[in-house]
Coordinates of C-alpha atoms and ligand atoms in Angstrom, one line a residue:
Chain A
M1 CA -9.8 21.6 7.8
S2 CA -7.9 24.8 7.0
T3 CA -8.4 25.9 3.5
S4 CA -6.7 29.3 3.9
T5 CA -3.4 27.7 2.8
V6 CA -4.6 26.2 -0.5
A7 CA -2.0 26.8 -3.0
Q8 CA -3.1 27.7 -6.4
P9 CA -1.1 26.0 -9.0
G10 CA 1.0 28.7 -10.8
P11 CA 4.0 28.7 -12.8
R12 CA 6.2 28.7 -9.7
S13 CA 4.4 26.4 -7.6
A14 CA 4.5 23.1 -9.4
G15 CA 8.1 22.5 -8.6
P16 CA 11.5 23.2 -9.7
A17 CA 11.8 24.7 -13.1
H18 CA 12.0 22.2 -15.9
S19 CA 11.5 22.2 -19.5
S20 CA 8.1 20.7 -20.1
N21 CA 8.7 18.2 -23.0
A22 CA 12.3 17.8 -23.2
R23 CA 12.9 15.0 -20.6
T24 CA 16.3 13.4 -20.4
A25 CA 16.6 9.8 -20.1
S26 CA 17.9 9.9 -16.6
P27 CA 15.6 11.8 -14.3
G28 CA 17.8 11.5 -11.3
P29 CA 18.8 9.3 -8.5
G30 CA 16.8 6.1 -7.9
P31 CA 16.3 3.8 -5.0
S32 CA 19.9 2.5 -4.3
F33 CA 20.1 0.2 -1.3
F34 CA 21.8 2.9 0.8
R35 CA 18.9 5.3 0.1
V36 CA 16.3 2.6 0.9
L37 CA 18.1 1.8 4.1
N38 CA 18.1 5.5 5.1
S39 CA 14.3 5.6 4.2
E40 CA 13.6 2.5 6.4
F41 CA 15.7 4.1 9.2
I42 CA 13.5 7.2 9.1
K43 CA 10.4 5.1 9.1
F44 CA 11.8 3.2 12.1
R45 CA 12.6 6.1 14.2
T46 CA 9.5 8.2 13.4
L47 CA 6.9 5.8 14.9
L48 CA 6.3 6.6 18.6
S49 CA 5.0 2.9 19.1
T50 CA 8.4 1.7 18.0
L51 CA 10.3 3.9 20.3
I52 CA 7.9 2.8 23.3
L53 CA 8.7 -0.8 22.6
L54 CA 12.3 -0.2 22.5
A55 CA 12.3 1.7 25.7
A56 CA 10.1 -1.0 27.3
T57 CA 12.6 -3.6 26.4
A58 CA 15.5 -1.6 28.0
V59 CA 13.5 -1.1 31.2
V60 CA 12.5 -4.7 31.4
M61 CA 16.1 -5.8 30.8
V62 CA 17.5 -3.6 33.5
G63 CA 14.7 -4.1 35.9
F64 CA 15.0 -7.9 35.7
G65 CA 18.8 -7.6 36.0
A66 CA 18.4 -5.7 39.3
L67 CA 15.6 -8.1 40.5
S68 CA 17.7 -11.1 39.6
A69 CA 20.8 -9.7 41.4
W70 CA 18.8 -9.3 44.5
G71 CA 17.3 -12.8 44.2
T72 CA 20.6 -14.3 43.5
G73 CA 22.1 -12.6 46.5
Q74 CA 19.3 -13.9 48.8
F75 CA 19.9 -17.4 47.4
A76 CA 23.5 -17.3 48.0
D77 CA 23.0 -16.1 51.5
A78 CA 20.7 -19.0 52.2
A79 CA 23.3 -21.3 50.8
G80 CA 25.6 -20.1 53.6
S81 CA 23.3 -21.7 56.2
D82 CA 21.3 -24.3 54.3
P83 CA 23.3 -27.3 53.0
Q84 CA 20.6 -28.1 50.5
A85 CA 20.8 -24.7 48.9
A86 CA 24.6 -24.9 49.0
E87 CA 24.4 -28.1 47.0
A88 CA 22.1 -26.4 44.5
L89 CA 24.4 -23.5 44.1
A90 CA 27.3 -25.8 43.7
A91 CA 25.3 -27.6 40.9
Q92 CA 25.1 -24.3 39.0
G93 CA 28.8 -24.2 38.7
G94 CA 28.8 -21.7 41.5
D95 CA 28.7 -18.8 39.1
L96 CA 25.0 -17.7 39.2
A97 CA 26.1 -14.1 38.9
V98 CA 27.3 -14.1 35.4
T99 CA 23.7 -14.8 34.0
V100 CA 22.1 -12.0 36.0
P101 CA 22.5 -9.3 33.3
T102 CA 20.6 -11.4 30.7
S103 CA 17.7 -12.5 33.1
G104 CA 15.1 -10.4 31.2
I105 CA 16.0 -11.9 27.8
A106 CA 12.8 -13.9 27.5
F107 CA 10.9 -10.7 27.6
A108 CA 13.3 -8.9 25.3
Q109 CA 12.8 -11.5 22.7
L110 CA 9.0 -11.4 23.1
I111 CA 9.0 -7.6 22.7
L112 CA 11.5 -7.2 19.9
G113 CA 10.0 -10.2 18.1
S114 CA 6.7 -8.6 18.3
L115 CA 8.2 -5.3 17.0
G116 CA 9.7 -7.3 14.0
V117 CA 6.1 -8.6 13.2
L118 CA 4.5 -5.2 13.7
L119 CA 7.0 -3.2 11.5
M120 CA 6.1 -5.6 8.6
S121 CA 2.4 -6.3 9.2
S122 CA 1.6 -2.5 9.8
E123 CA 2.9 -1.8 6.3
F124 CA 0.1 -3.9 4.9
T125 CA -2.7 -3.1 7.6
T126 CA -2.1 0.7 7.0
G127 CA -1.7 0.6 3.3
M128 CA 1.9 2.1 3.7
A129 CA 3.2 -0.9 1.7
R130 CA 1.7 0.7 -1.5
S131 CA 3.9 3.8 -0.9
T132 CA 6.8 1.7 0.0
F133 CA 6.7 -0.5 -2.9
A134 CA 5.8 2.1 -5.3
A135 CA 9.1 3.8 -4.3
V136 CA 10.9 0.5 -4.4
P137 CA 9.2 -1.6 -7.0
K138 CA 11.7 -4.4 -6.7
R139 CA 10.4 -4.8 -3.2
I140 CA 13.3 -7.0 -1.9
P141 CA 15.7 -4.1 -1.2
A142 CA 13.0 -2.5 1.0
F143 CA 12.6 -5.8 2.8
V144 CA 16.3 -6.4 3.3
A145 CA 16.8 -2.7 4.5
K146 CA 14.0 -3.0 7.0
L147 CA 15.4 -6.3 8.1
A148 CA 18.8 -4.8 8.6
V149 CA 17.4 -1.9 10.6
V150 CA 15.3 -4.3 12.8
M151 CA 18.1 -6.7 13.4
V152 CA 20.8 -4.1 14.0
S153 CA 18.5 -2.2 16.4
A154 CA 17.5 -5.4 18.2
F155 CA 21.1 -6.4 18.6
I156 CA 22.3 -3.0 19.9
L157 CA 19.4 -2.5 22.3
T158 CA 19.8 -5.9 23.8
A159 CA 23.6 -5.5 24.2
V160 CA 23.3 -2.1 25.7
S161 CA 20.5 -3.1 28.0
T162 CA 22.5 -6.2 29.1
Y163 CA 25.5 -4.1 29.9
V164 CA 23.4 -1.5 31.8
A165 CA 21.7 -4.4 33.7
G166 CA 25.1 -5.6 34.6
L167 CA 26.2 -2.2 35.9
V168 CA 23.1 -2.0 38.0
A169 CA 23.7 -5.7 39.2
V170 CA 27.2 -5.4 40.3
P171 CA 26.7 -3.3 43.4
I172 CA 23.7 -5.3 44.5
L173 CA 25.6 -8.5 44.1
D174 CA 28.5 -7.0 45.9
N175 CA 26.2 -6.5 49.0
Y176 CA 25.9 -10.2 49.2
G177 CA 29.6 -10.8 48.5
L178 CA 29.1 -12.1 45.0
K179 CA 31.3 -10.8 42.3
L180 CA 30.3 -10.1 38.7
D181 CA 32.9 -9.3 36.2
L182 CA 31.4 -7.6 33.2
A183 CA 34.6 -7.8 31.3
S184 CA 35.1 -11.4 31.8
S185 CA 35.1 -13.6 28.7
Q186 CA 32.0 -15.4 29.8
S187 CA 30.1 -12.1 30.5
I188 CA 31.1 -10.8 27.1
K189 CA 30.1 -14.1 25.4
L190 CA 26.7 -14.0 27.1
L191 CA 26.1 -10.5 25.9
L192 CA 27.0 -11.2 22.4
V193 CA 25.1 -14.5 22.0
N194 CA 22.0 -13.1 23.7
S195 CA 21.9 -10.0 21.6
A196 CA 22.4 -12.0 18.4
Y197 CA 19.7 -14.4 19.5
V198 CA 17.2 -11.5 20.0
A199 CA 18.2 -10.1 16.6
A200 CA 17.3 -13.5 15.2
V201 CA 14.1 -13.6 16.9
A202 CA 13.2 -10.2 15.6
A203 CA 14.1 -11.4 12.1
I204 CA 11.8 -14.4 12.5
G205 CA 9.0 -11.9 13.6
M206 CA 9.7 -10.0 10.5
A207 CA 9.3 -13.0 8.3
L208 CA 6.0 -13.9 10.1
G209 CA 4.6 -10.3 9.7
T210 CA 5.3 -10.5 6.1
L211 CA 3.7 -13.9 5.6
V212 CA 0.7 -13.3 7.8
R213 CA 0.3 -9.5 6.9
N214 CA -1.7 -9.2 10.1
S215 CA -0.4 -7.9 13.4
A216 CA -2.5 -10.2 15.7
G217 CA -1.9 -13.2 13.6
G218 CA 1.8 -12.6 13.4
I219 CA 2.3 -12.1 17.1
M220 CA 0.2 -15.1 18.0
S221 CA 2.4 -17.3 15.7
L222 CA 5.6 -15.9 17.3
V223 CA 4.3 -16.6 20.7
G224 CA 3.0 -19.9 19.7
L225 CA 6.5 -20.8 18.4
F226 CA 8.5 -19.4 21.3
F227 CA 6.3 -19.8 24.4
V228 CA 3.6 -22.3 23.7
A229 CA 5.3 -24.9 21.6
P230 CA 8.1 -25.6 24.0
I231 CA 5.4 -26.2 26.8
A232 CA 3.1 -28.1 24.6
F233 CA 5.9 -30.4 23.5
Q234 CA 7.0 -31.1 27.0
L235 CA 3.4 -32.1 28.0
I236 CA 2.8 -34.4 25.1
P237 CA 4.3 -37.8 25.9
G238 CA 6.5 -39.6 23.5
D239 CA 10.1 -39.7 22.6
F240 CA 9.5 -37.8 19.4
F241 CA 8.4 -34.7 21.2
V242 CA 11.3 -34.9 23.6
E243 CA 13.6 -35.0 20.6
A244 CA 11.7 -32.3 18.6
R245 CA 11.6 -30.0 21.5
K246 CA 15.3 -29.5 21.2
Y247 CA 14.9 -28.1 17.7
L248 CA 12.5 -25.3 18.6
P249 CA 14.1 -21.9 18.1
G250 CA 13.6 -21.0 21.7
N251 CA 15.4 -23.9 23.0
T252 CA 18.6 -23.1 21.0
L253 CA 19.6 -20.4 23.4
T254 CA 20.4 -22.7 26.4
P255 CA 23.1 -24.8 24.4
L256 CA 24.4 -21.6 22.9
T257 CA 25.1 -19.8 26.2
A258 CA 25.9 -22.8 28.5
V259 CA 29.5 -23.3 29.8
E260 CA 29.0 -27.0 29.7
H261 CA 26.6 -29.1 27.7
V262 CA 23.1 -29.2 29.3
P263 CA 21.4 -32.5 29.0
D264 CA 18.5 -32.8 26.6
T265 CA 19.7 -29.9 24.4
L266 CA 21.6 -29.7 21.2
E267 CA 25.4 -29.5 20.8
V268 CA 26.5 -25.8 20.4
W269 CA 27.2 -26.2 16.7
Q270 CA 23.9 -27.8 16.1
A271 CA 22.0 -25.1 18.0
G272 CA 23.7 -22.5 15.9
L273 CA 22.6 -24.3 12.7
V274 CA 19.1 -24.9 13.9
L275 CA 18.7 -21.2 14.8
G276 CA 20.1 -20.2 11.7
A277 CA 17.7 -22.4 9.7
W278 CA 14.8 -20.9 11.7
V279 CA 15.8 -17.5 10.5
V280 CA 16.8 -18.3 7.0
V281 CA 14.0 -20.5 5.9
P282 CA 11.0 -18.1 7.0
L283 CA 12.9 -15.2 5.6
A284 CA 13.5 -16.8 2.3
L285 CA 9.8 -17.9 2.1
A286 CA 8.7 -14.3 3.1
T287 CA 11.0 -12.7 0.6
I288 CA 9.7 -15.0 -2.3
L289 CA 6.1 -14.4 -1.4
L290 CA 6.7 -10.7 -1.0
K291 CA 8.0 -10.5 -4.5
I292 CA 5.2 -12.4 -6.1
R293 CA 2.1 -11.4 -4.1
D294 CA 0.1 -8.3 -4.8
V295 CA 0.6 -5.6 -2.4
Chain B
M1 CA 2.7 8.0 -21.9
I2 CA 0.9 5.0 -20.4
E3 CA 0.1 2.0 -22.6
A4 CA -1.9 -1.1 -21.6
Q5 CA -2.2 -4.1 -23.7
G6 CA -4.6 -7.0 -23.0
L7 CA -4.4 -5.9 -19.4
T8 CA -6.3 -8.4 -17.3
K9 CA -6.7 -9.0 -13.6
V10 CA -8.6 -11.9 -12.1
Y11 CA -9.2 -12.3 -8.4
G12 CA -10.3 -15.8 -7.8
D13 CA -13.3 -16.1 -10.1
K14 CA -13.8 -12.3 -10.4
T15 CA -12.6 -10.6 -13.4
A16 CA -11.8 -7.0 -12.1
V17 CA -10.1 -6.0 -15.4
G18 CA -10.9 -7.9 -18.5
G19 CA -8.3 -7.4 -21.2
V20 CA -8.2 -3.6 -21.6
D21 CA -6.2 -1.8 -24.2
F22 CA -5.7 1.9 -23.9
T23 CA -3.1 4.7 -24.3
V24 CA -2.8 7.7 -22.0
Q25 CA -1.0 10.5 -23.9
A26 CA 1.2 13.2 -22.5
G27 CA 0.2 16.7 -22.5
R28 CA -3.5 16.3 -21.7
V29 CA -5.6 15.2 -18.8
T30 CA -7.0 11.8 -19.4
G31 CA -10.0 10.9 -17.3
F32 CA -10.7 7.3 -16.3
L33 CA -14.4 7.1 -15.6
G34 CA -16.4 4.2 -14.4
P35 CA -19.0 3.3 -11.9
N36 CA -17.7 1.9 -8.5
G37 CA -16.4 -1.7 -9.0
A38 CA -15.5 -1.0 -12.7
G39 CA -11.8 -1.7 -12.2
K40 CA -10.2 1.7 -12.2
S41 CA -8.2 1.2 -8.9
T42 CA -7.2 -2.3 -9.9
T43 CA -5.9 -1.0 -13.4
M44 CA -4.0 1.8 -11.5
R45 CA -2.4 -0.6 -9.2
M46 CA -1.3 -2.7 -12.0
I47 CA 0.2 0.5 -13.7
M48 CA 2.2 1.0 -10.4
G49 CA 3.4 -2.5 -10.3
L50 CA 1.6 -3.3 -7.0
D51 CA -0.8 -5.9 -8.5
R52 CA 0.6 -8.3 -11.0
P53 CA -1.5 -8.6 -14.1
T54 CA -3.1 -12.0 -14.8
A55 CA -2.4 -11.4 -18.4
G56 CA -1.3 -8.5 -20.7
T57 CA 1.2 -5.7 -20.0
V58 CA 1.2 -2.0 -19.1
T59 CA 4.2 0.2 -19.5
V60 CA 4.9 3.8 -18.6
N61 CA 7.1 5.6 -21.2
G62 CA 7.7 2.3 -22.8
V63 CA 9.0 0.6 -19.8
P64 CA 7.1 -1.5 -17.1
F65 CA 7.0 0.7 -13.8
A66 CA 9.3 -1.6 -11.9
R67 CA 12.2 -1.4 -14.5
H68 CA 12.5 2.4 -14.1
V69 CA 15.8 3.4 -12.7
A70 CA 14.1 6.1 -10.5
P71 CA 10.4 5.2 -10.3
L72 CA 9.3 8.1 -8.1
R73 CA 10.9 10.5 -10.5
E74 CA 8.9 9.0 -13.4
I75 CA 5.5 8.3 -12.1
G76 CA 3.8 9.7 -9.1
A77 CA 0.7 8.1 -7.9
L78 CA -2.2 8.7 -5.3
L79 CA -4.0 5.4 -4.9
D80 CA -7.4 5.2 -3.5
A81 CA -7.0 4.1 0.0
K82 CA -4.6 6.1 2.2
A83 CA -1.2 4.6 1.6
V84 CA 0.2 5.9 4.7
H85 CA 1.1 4.7 8.3
T86 CA -1.4 6.9 10.1
S87 CA 0.8 7.0 13.3
R88 CA 3.5 9.0 11.4
S89 CA 3.4 12.7 10.6
A90 CA 2.8 13.8 7.1
Y91 CA 6.2 15.4 7.0
N92 CA 8.0 12.2 8.2
H93 CA 6.0 10.2 5.8
L94 CA 7.2 12.3 2.8
L95 CA 10.6 12.5 4.2
A96 CA 10.9 8.7 4.3
M97 CA 9.5 8.5 0.7
A98 CA 11.9 11.3 -0.5
A99 CA 14.9 9.5 1.1
T100 CA 14.5 6.5 -1.2
H101 CA 15.4 8.7 -4.2
S102 CA 17.6 11.3 -2.5
I103 CA 15.0 13.9 -3.1
P104 CA 16.0 16.9 -1.0
K105 CA 14.2 18.1 2.1
K106 CA 13.6 21.4 0.3
R107 CA 11.3 19.5 -2.2
V108 CA 9.5 17.9 0.7
H109 CA 8.7 21.4 2.1
E110 CA 7.7 22.5 -1.4
V111 CA 5.1 19.8 -1.9
I112 CA 3.7 20.4 1.6
E113 CA 3.3 24.1 0.7
M114 CA 1.8 23.3 -2.6
T115 CA -0.9 21.1 -1.3
G116 CA -1.7 23.3 1.6
L117 CA -0.6 20.9 4.4
A118 CA 1.9 23.3 6.1
D119 CA -0.3 23.7 9.2
V120 CA -0.8 20.0 9.8
A121 CA 2.4 18.5 8.4
R122 CA 3.9 17.8 11.9
K123 CA 0.7 16.1 13.0
K124 CA -0.1 12.4 12.9
V125 CA -1.9 11.5 9.7
K126 CA -4.4 9.6 12.0
G127 CA -6.3 12.9 12.7
F128 CA -6.5 13.8 9.1
S129 CA -9.8 14.5 7.3
L130 CA -10.3 12.5 4.1
G131 CA -9.5 15.7 2.2
M132 CA -6.2 16.2 4.0
G133 CA -5.4 12.6 3.4
Q134 CA -6.1 13.2 -0.4
R135 CA -3.8 16.3 -0.3
L136 CA -1.0 14.3 1.4
G137 CA -1.4 11.6 -1.3
I138 CA -1.2 14.2 -4.0
A139 CA 1.9 15.7 -2.2
A140 CA 3.5 12.2 -2.3
A141 CA 2.7 11.7 -6.0
L142 CA 4.3 15.0 -6.8
L143 CA 7.5 14.6 -4.6
G144 CA 9.7 13.2 -7.4
D145 CA 8.5 16.0 -9.8
P146 CA 7.4 13.1 -12.1
Q147 CA 6.5 13.2 -15.7
T148 CA 3.5 10.9 -15.3
I149 CA 0.9 11.5 -12.6
I150 CA -1.7 8.9 -11.7
L151 CA -4.5 10.1 -9.3
D152 CA -7.3 7.7 -8.1
E153 CA -10.4 9.5 -7.3
P154 CA -8.5 12.6 -6.2
V155 CA -11.4 14.8 -5.3
N156 CA -13.1 12.2 -3.0
G157 CA -13.7 14.0 0.2
L158 CA -12.2 17.3 -0.9
D159 CA -14.1 20.5 0.1
P160 CA -15.3 22.5 -3.0
E161 CA -12.2 24.7 -2.9
G162 CA -10.1 21.6 -2.9
V163 CA -11.9 20.2 -5.9
V164 CA -11.2 23.4 -7.8
W165 CA -7.7 23.3 -6.7
V166 CA -7.2 19.7 -8.0
R167 CA -8.9 20.6 -11.3
N168 CA -6.5 23.5 -11.9
L169 CA -3.5 21.5 -10.6
V170 CA -4.0 18.6 -13.1
K171 CA -4.7 21.0 -15.9
F172 CA -1.6 22.8 -15.2
L173 CA 0.5 19.7 -14.9
A174 CA -0.9 18.6 -18.3
S175 CA -0.1 21.9 -19.8
E176 CA 3.5 21.4 -18.9
G177 CA 3.5 18.4 -21.1
R178 CA 3.1 15.7 -18.4
T179 CA 0.9 12.7 -18.6
V180 CA -2.0 13.1 -16.2
F181 CA -4.3 10.1 -15.7
L182 CA -7.1 10.6 -13.1
S183 CA -10.0 8.5 -12.3
S184 CA -13.5 9.3 -11.0
H185 CA -17.0 7.8 -11.0
L186 CA -18.5 11.3 -11.5
M187 CA -19.1 12.3 -15.1
S188 CA -19.6 15.9 -14.1
E189 CA -16.3 16.1 -12.6
M190 CA -14.7 14.6 -15.7
A191 CA -16.4 17.0 -17.9
L192 CA -14.8 19.9 -16.1
T193 CA -11.3 18.5 -15.8
A194 CA -10.5 15.9 -18.5
D195 CA -9.5 16.5 -22.2
H196 CA -9.8 12.9 -23.0
L197 CA -11.9 10.2 -21.6
I198 CA -11.6 6.4 -21.1
V199 CA -14.7 5.0 -19.9
I200 CA -14.6 1.6 -18.1
G201 CA -17.4 -0.7 -16.9
R202 CA -17.2 -4.1 -15.5
G203 CA -13.5 -4.3 -16.4
K204 CA -14.1 -3.4 -20.1
I205 CA -13.4 -0.2 -22.0
I206 CA -16.6 1.1 -23.2
A207 CA -15.3 4.4 -24.6
D208 CA -12.0 6.1 -25.5
A209 CA -12.5 9.4 -27.0
P210 CA -12.0 13.1 -26.6
I211 CA -14.3 14.5 -24.0
K212 CA -16.2 16.6 -26.4
D213 CA -17.2 13.7 -28.5
I214 CA -18.5 11.9 -25.6
I215 CA -20.4 14.7 -24.3
T216 CA -22.1 15.4 -27.7
G217 CA -22.6 11.7 -28.1
K218 CA -21.0 11.7 -31.5
G219 CA -22.5 8.8 -33.6
Q220 CA -25.2 8.6 -30.9
T221 CA -27.3 11.5 -32.0
R222 CA -30.7 11.2 -30.4
T223 CA -33.9 12.7 -31.8
R224 CA -37.3 12.9 -30.3
V225 CA -40.0 12.2 -32.9
R226 CA -43.8 12.3 -32.4
T227 CA -45.9 10.8 -35.1
D228 CA -49.4 9.4 -35.7
Q229 CA -48.0 6.4 -37.3
P230 CA -45.2 5.2 -35.1
D231 CA -45.0 1.6 -36.6
Q232 CA -44.8 2.9 -40.1
L233 CA -42.1 5.3 -39.3
M234 CA -40.1 2.6 -37.5
N235 CA -40.2 0.4 -40.5
V236 CA -39.1 3.3 -42.8
L237 CA -36.2 4.3 -40.5
A238 CA -34.9 0.8 -40.1
G239 CA -31.3 0.4 -41.1
T240 CA -27.8 -0.4 -40.0
G241 CA -26.7 1.6 -36.9
V242 CA -30.2 2.9 -36.3
S243 CA -32.2 2.2 -33.3
V244 CA -35.7 3.3 -32.4
E245 CA -37.1 3.4 -28.9
V246 CA -40.8 3.6 -28.2
Q247 CA -41.2 6.1 -25.5
D248 CA -45.0 6.6 -25.5
H249 CA -47.5 5.4 -28.0
E250 CA -46.8 8.4 -30.4
L251 CA -43.4 9.2 -29.1
L252 CA -40.2 7.7 -30.5
E253 CA -36.5 8.3 -29.7
V254 CA -34.3 7.7 -32.7
K255 CA -30.5 7.0 -32.5
G256 CA -28.1 6.9 -35.4
L257 CA -30.0 9.4 -37.8
D258 CA -29.9 13.1 -37.7
P259 CA -33.2 15.1 -37.7
R260 CA -32.7 16.0 -41.5
Q261 CA -32.5 12.4 -42.5
I262 CA -35.6 11.5 -40.3
A263 CA -37.7 14.3 -41.9
R264 CA -36.6 13.3 -45.2
A265 CA -37.6 9.6 -44.6
A266 CA -40.9 10.6 -43.2
L267 CA -41.6 12.9 -46.2
D268 CA -40.7 10.3 -48.7
S269 CA -43.0 7.7 -47.2
R270 CA -45.8 10.3 -46.4
V271 CA -45.8 9.8 -42.6
M272 CA -46.7 12.9 -40.8
I273 CA -44.4 13.9 -37.9
Y274 CA -45.5 16.7 -35.4
E275 CA -42.4 17.0 -33.3
L276 CA -38.7 16.6 -34.3
T277 CA -36.4 17.6 -31.4
P278 CA -32.7 16.9 -31.4
L279 CA -31.7 15.8 -28.0
Q280 CA -28.5 17.1 -26.5
A281 CA -27.6 14.5 -23.9
S282 CA -26.7 15.8 -20.6
L283 CA -23.2 14.5 -19.3
E284 CA -24.7 12.3 -16.8
E285 CA -27.1 11.0 -19.4
A286 CA -24.3 10.3 -21.8
Y287 CA -22.4 8.4 -19.0
M288 CA -25.5 6.6 -17.9
E289 CA -26.0 5.7 -21.5
L290 CA -22.5 4.4 -22.0
T291 CA -22.5 2.4 -18.9
K292 CA -26.0 1.3 -19.0
D293 CA -25.4 -2.2 -19.6
E294 CA -22.1 -2.3 -17.7
V295 CA -23.0 -1.0 -14.2
E296 CA -22.5 -3.8 -11.8
Y297 CA -25.0 -2.6 -9.2
H298 CA -27.3 -0.3 -10.9
S299 CA -30.6 1.0 -9.8
L300 CA -31.6 2.4 -13.1
I301 CA -35.2 2.4 -14.0
T302 CA -35.6 2.1 -17.7
T303 CA -38.7 3.6 -19.1
G304 CA -39.9 2.5 -22.4
V305 CA -38.8 -0.7 -24.1
P306 CA -35.9 -0.4 -26.4
V307 CA -36.7 -1.8 -29.8
P308 CA -33.7 -2.3 -31.9
V309 CA -35.0 -2.1 -35.3
Q310 CA -31.9 -3.6 -36.6
S311 CA -29.0 -5.2 -35.0
G312 CA -26.1 -2.9 -34.8
G313 CA -28.2 -0.2 -33.0
N314 CA -28.2 0.3 -29.3
Ligands
ADP1 N1 -7.7 -7.4 -3.9 C1 -9.0 -7.8 -4.5 N2 -9.5 -9.0 -4.2 C2 -10.6 -9.5 -4.7 N3 -11.4 -8.7 -5.5 C3 -10.9 -7.4 -5.8 C4 -9.7 -6.9 -5.2 N4 -9.6 -5.7 -5.6 C5 -10.7 -5.4 -6.3 N5 -11.5 -6.4 -6.5 C6 -12.9 -6.5 -7.2 O1 -12.5 -6.0 -8.5 C7 -13.6 -5.2 -9.0 C8 -12.9 -3.9 -9.4 O2 -12.6 -3.2 -8.3 P1 -11.8 -1.7 -8.3 O3 -10.7 -1.8 -9.2 O4 -11.6 -1.3 -6.9 O5 -13.0 -0.8 -9.1 P2 -13.1 0.8 -8.9 O6 -11.8 1.4 -8.5 O7 -13.5 1.1 -10.5 O8 -14.2 1.1 -8.1 C9 -14.5 -5.0 -7.9 O9 -15.6 -5.9 -8.1 C10 -13.8 -5.4 -6.6 O10 -14.6 -6.0 -5.7
MG2 MG1 -11.6 2.6 -6.9

């Protein structure tokens, strides 16, 4: 390492001039919520891995939008000549195009949920938490600030990616004579609900990362909850699991976005409450444990 | 000023810190000396509010750390492990820390300059040597220009030039009237840096005294005595606070009496002595002596059998 720049402590090098013993009661501004939020945003944007995950989400969302536009077009074409396909198309309400921009949502929730886990677990695995909570010893403001940064980023990124995916999909669908109106109320609803849903998943990820304090463990729990449990619940026979399946957080998106009620899912209001509980309960638990556990 | 009262930390069935009381005064460098596993880092984490004490309290300038309005401006700490996300650059790390207290960018640049990190500040911390990591930790500790500075093993991994730099830095900070508390497991380092020493072993305070008292082993004067009649001399010297160790069959080491008192006692009882050497303990010896019974994993080979003539010795 370079030692040529070693600063020798001298009267001018230890910091701003200050009278040594006379220290006033108020040394200067402390960690207000706004300052902590600013700090968490700096932390968020100065990690390359975070930026890569955000970019990956956008690419996947837009890519899947384009792919799905093409697939939907092919399907609609086939429906023109095949009565069976036409029947299937009619069963979908005839409006397949409107869901095209959000086709990549499963991947967005996986990536951004994992990001939520990582941003919290890495605090503990790297020791950064000691710096974070020495600066904000009340701890909860730092957690809430990070949560705000994560959820708002997840929401905005999903919304923008969905919109861009829509822009890419429109001309492709047009080739097959399908119309997608990004300004329609259903399009806007899908964009908002999906973005809010992904923000909720990212929040659940943050709670898991805080509880588990370990990146692999946190991501495994997230994947278990969103990808393994729905399949496992379907495979296990019994009415209980059919019923319980509806209450998994990943199964609340369908009722929340459907035009009409889909069988074997919750009502819209129920789905909203269930998803809310999946966010609030783990977060509350994480907050309490964060406050009382040693860093 | 840092004040600990009955400060205790128990992990499972392991008592890392066992009810310690101490005060770290402003205006001088207080060393926190103890072998590995003695409880230094745990004590420092409790001061910083990161570990919750199992019992007892610790305050900084009269207030628990977490209750300070602007903690980073009150207390700056370098804790033993790197407390940094290693994928972030040193500059961005300091910038994020500074943001919590609205500490201006100018100050971030200042501490980077002071700690000699200017050349590497924009690089990821991942590639830092242990020494550079320590410098970054010190930079973070100084960020808020705090009145109280806590450094856990700051010279670990530093090159000799860095060691001298830290030594001068902490002395300078103390000379400005700040409270400086730094830990080390090396007595020699403490002897050169600290004004006051708190020695800890197995979670208990073993000594809390000015460094010069500890070095000279005040109250622990040792004298080497050679005599033809060791048994007789031992009986004569017996008394409260006196211990005699048989080193060889005619060689004794006496603690708790000065050479004049030993000579007087020998003369009065007509025991001939043919060597009387006051022993100036080396620093390492004094430390070994202090922690002899407290070291958790020690490889000390004790020569001679300690013979406490009276309880109260040793
Ligand atoms: N988080 C922890 N969980 C369990 N034991 C711990 C923990 N931290 C420290 N210890 C134990 O407490 C004792 C004191 O450790 P520490 O404070 O790190 O000592 P030092 O810094 O003096 O080397 C050691 O025996 C250590 O193993
Ligand atoms: Mg330690």
